[in-house]
Each structure stands twice: as structure tokens, then as C-alpha cells.
XYZ file of C-alpha atoms in Angstrom:
206
model
C -108.270 -25.025 -41.074
C -108.497 -28.043 -43.374
C -108.881 -31.448 -41.695
C -108.069 -34.479 -43.836
C -108.906 -38.029 -42.759
C -106.823 -40.829 -44.263
C -107.774 -44.448 -43.619
C -107.404 -47.950 -45.025
C -106.519 -51.409 -43.783
C -103.420 -52.057 -41.727
C -100.313 -52.030 -43.901
C -102.113 -50.344 -46.803
C -99.570 -47.533 -47.068
C -101.351 -44.678 -45.302
C -98.043 -43.324 -44.013
C -96.660 -43.142 -47.556
C -99.666 -41.139 -48.727
C -99.445 -38.859 -45.680
C -95.775 -38.222 -46.373
C -96.477 -37.433 -50.021
C -98.923 -34.740 -48.935
C -96.800 -33.406 -46.079
C -93.698 -32.916 -48.223
C -95.643 -30.444 -50.353
C -96.261 -28.197 -47.355
C -94.019 -26.517 -44.853
C -93.845 -27.882 -41.331
C -95.674 -24.843 -39.986
C -98.704 -25.517 -42.193
C -99.458 -29.183 -41.513
C -99.755 -31.443 -38.475
C -100.328 -35.200 -38.467
C -102.512 -36.734 -35.765
C -102.391 -40.522 -35.469
C -105.333 -42.593 -34.304
C -102.786 -44.928 -32.701
C -102.004 -42.293 -30.091
C -105.592 -42.596 -28.868
C -105.737 -46.251 -27.936
C -107.420 -46.413 -24.554
C -105.346 -46.370 -21.375
C -104.894 -49.979 -20.257
C -102.957 -49.283 -17.058
C -105.596 -51.102 -15.023
C -104.737 -54.367 -16.808
C -101.578 -56.476 -16.404
C -99.495 -57.023 -19.540
C -100.792 -60.592 -19.855
C -104.319 -59.210 -20.251
C -103.379 -56.224 -22.435
C -101.966 -58.499 -25.129
C -105.398 -60.135 -25.440
C -107.226 -56.876 -26.219
C -108.708 -56.592 -29.711
C -106.935 -53.452 -30.894
C -108.600 -53.669 -34.307
C -112.066 -53.042 -32.853
C -113.409 -49.458 -32.603
C -113.954 -49.924 -28.867
C -110.174 -49.916 -28.378
C -109.981 -46.259 -29.443
C -110.739 -43.306 -27.154
C -112.768 -41.477 -29.787
C -114.146 -39.048 -27.204
C -110.652 -37.741 -26.461
C -109.745 -37.669 -30.162
C -112.885 -35.653 -30.911
C -112.179 -33.294 -28.005
C -108.663 -32.666 -29.301
C -109.724 -32.141 -32.916
C -112.428 -29.692 -31.840
C -109.880 -27.803 -29.721
C -107.454 -27.608 -32.653
C -110.246 -26.247 -34.856
C -110.779 -23.552 -32.235
C -107.099 -22.621 -32.402
C -106.074 -24.305 -29.156
C -103.078 -26.590 -28.619
C -103.605 -30.067 -27.155
C -101.554 -32.680 -25.277
C -101.762 -35.880 -27.326
C -101.083 -39.187 -25.547
C -98.010 -41.265 -26.435
C -98.693 -44.961 -27.011
C -96.268 -47.897 -26.793
C -96.972 -50.859 -29.066
C -94.381 -52.861 -27.178
C -96.197 -52.414 -23.845
C -99.706 -52.262 -25.360
C -100.391 -49.157 -23.322
C -99.968 -45.399 -23.067
C -96.614 -44.323 -21.725
C -97.923 -41.529 -19.523
C -96.098 -38.968 -21.639
C -97.779 -36.511 -24.014
C -96.871 -34.557 -27.126
C -97.951 -30.953 -27.574
C -99.821 -30.449 -30.843
C -100.423 -26.949 -32.164
C -103.184 -25.912 -34.584
C -102.012 -25.509 -38.185
C -103.601 -24.743 -41.554
C -103.876 -28.452 -42.330
C -104.481 -31.286 -39.879
C -104.089 -34.820 -41.230
C -105.723 -37.545 -39.131
C -104.662 -41.067 -40.056
C -105.771 -44.436 -38.739
C -107.536 -47.641 -39.672
C -110.754 -46.936 -37.736
C -111.278 -43.188 -38.048
C -114.121 -43.517 -40.588
C -115.986 -45.978 -38.366
C -116.974 -43.229 -35.899
C -119.613 -40.839 -37.234
C -118.673 -37.851 -35.041
C -115.018 -38.089 -36.065
C -115.927 -38.627 -39.709
C -117.993 -35.436 -39.791
C -114.961 -33.389 -38.798
C -113.094 -34.273 -41.990
C -113.202 -31.843 -44.913
C -111.598 -34.478 -47.146
C -111.894 -38.230 -46.592
C -109.311 -40.488 -48.261
C -109.289 -44.287 -48.347
C -106.016 -46.007 -49.291
C -106.589 -49.393 -50.903
C -104.016 -52.181 -51.094
C -104.140 -55.900 -51.849
C -104.749 -57.990 -48.718
C -101.623 -60.105 -49.285
C -99.488 -56.971 -49.571
C -101.004 -55.585 -46.387
C -100.257 -58.801 -44.489
C -96.642 -58.845 -45.687
C -96.163 -55.225 -44.596
C -97.801 -55.955 -41.240
C -95.456 -58.881 -40.604
C -92.389 -56.823 -41.507
C -93.464 -53.864 -39.363
C -94.587 -55.768 -36.282
C -91.539 -58.039 -36.160
C -88.994 -55.251 -36.668
C -90.635 -52.326 -34.860
C -93.099 -53.717 -32.321
C -91.406 -56.731 -30.792
C -93.803 -59.334 -32.211
C -92.926 -62.728 -33.657
C -94.350 -64.048 -36.926
C -96.593 -66.592 -35.208
C -98.212 -63.902 -33.073
C -98.756 -61.611 -36.076
C -100.360 -64.396 -38.118
C -102.565 -65.435 -35.188
C -103.796 -61.876 -34.733
C -104.377 -61.555 -38.469
C -106.563 -64.657 -38.588
C -108.495 -64.083 -35.356
C -108.976 -60.321 -35.207
C -107.317 -58.249 -37.908
C -108.966 -59.798 -40.976
C -112.505 -60.106 -39.526
C -112.306 -56.591 -38.056
C -111.127 -55.238 -41.406
C -114.097 -56.799 -43.170
C -116.537 -55.551 -40.535
C -115.288 -52.068 -39.670
C -112.770 -50.843 -42.245
C -113.579 -52.112 -45.730
C -117.225 -50.878 -45.538
C -116.062 -47.305 -44.781
C -114.914 -46.945 -48.386
C -118.408 -45.631 -49.053
C -117.630 -42.503 -47.026
C -114.433 -41.701 -48.935
C -114.211 -38.708 -51.238
C -111.147 -40.243 -52.885
C -109.952 -43.869 -53.008
C -106.234 -44.195 -53.697
C -104.678 -47.412 -55.001
C -101.417 -47.842 -53.143
C -99.215 -48.639 -56.109
C -97.152 -46.848 -58.729
C -100.326 -45.711 -60.477
C -101.556 -43.511 -57.627
C -99.833 -40.327 -58.862
C -102.991 -38.819 -60.352
C -104.939 -39.217 -57.108
C -102.062 -37.771 -55.079
C -101.805 -34.801 -57.455
C -105.542 -34.149 -57.129
C -105.259 -34.135 -53.338
C -102.261 -31.810 -53.436
C -104.184 -29.419 -55.671
C -107.198 -29.429 -53.365
C -105.020 -28.809 -50.312
C -103.143 -25.959 -51.970
C -106.371 -24.343 -53.176
C -107.950 -24.566 -49.731
C -105.053 -23.183 -47.703
C -103.687 -20.634 -50.133
C -106.911 -19.260 -51.546
C -107.434 -15.535 -51.027
C -110.692 -13.934 -50.144
C -111.682 -11.351 -52.745
């Protein structure tokens, strides 16, 4: 099994890079695991308190459960991944069954900040994008998909997202094996990754 970690700031285009890799493989060979599914259960808090949680801090992620699930997948076991609602700021109580495959892609803004999780990755990829572009994408996504208004998005950006990015995300570039610029000039980096993935999962033992 090949485990690939893909990180970068919010709105950097991680999903685009993931999709570029996934489309090269059949559905039976690759599974995507999102860090967002592993936000901690906040059922003990009312909605008015959940909206105040700093979801851009590593403490908001249940890394123990994520590690447990990744280890189980490496051992060939299926896992029940939580389902998270960004509208309710909480887990839904439902789960999704994830089966082990030849390639597991783990994506999320904070996955390189946790040493135990980082060590599980065979390839570590950091997607870089201009901060203004990331903010624009964040506004578009949160207002259309997550029920936020522009004022709330901008407030979160100024008070938590930007400082957390500078403290916990940007510094993890140093752990990356490959840094991909998220623009039209990223084709070479994507091709390199595709080649590595193909060589690792299709190589034959002589």
C-alpha cells in the first residue's frame, strides 16, 4: 500500500491535485481520506458554542482516530470513517465504510502538523497557492457550500485562519517531498507524482 499525504493552506487547490492523481487510477486502486471527516465530535456543545471553535488549530482534529484508521487500512482492514457537517459544525453520527486499496490519499490542511500521521506517508505533497487566491476560493466555497456569509468568512480569516496558517501549515513545507504550485505550470510536478505512483503500485517483484 502507498499512502500519500497532500496538504496546503485552505483554498490552495488540494482537491484539484487529488483529482488529477485519482483520474489516472481505477476506483479499485485508490481511496481518498479527508482530514475534515476527523474533526472532533462536538455533540456536547450547543451550536452557539460550536461556531466559536477554532477549526484551523490542530487540536480540533481527532488525530488519534485518524491514525487508528490509517494503521487499520495498512493492515488490510476496512474502517468506518465519520461524516462531518460543516453546516452544523459537528459529526452527523453517520459513517462511511472505507476499504483498503493500493493507494490511500490523505488530504487536509493540518495533516503534516502531527508527527505520527506524517510518518505514515510514503509521499508528502504540499500544494502552494497565493494567499489572495486562497481567500477568494474560501469565500466562494464557504458562502455557496457551507452556509456562511462573507462577513463571517472574513472574520474567521483575520482572527483564526491566517494566523493558524502561518503557525501550523506554512512551516510544514519543510516536510514535503514535493511542493506543487497550484497554477497552469504545475503539470511537471503532477506528472512526476503520477510516475511515482504508477511505479510503486505496478512494479513487479523479480
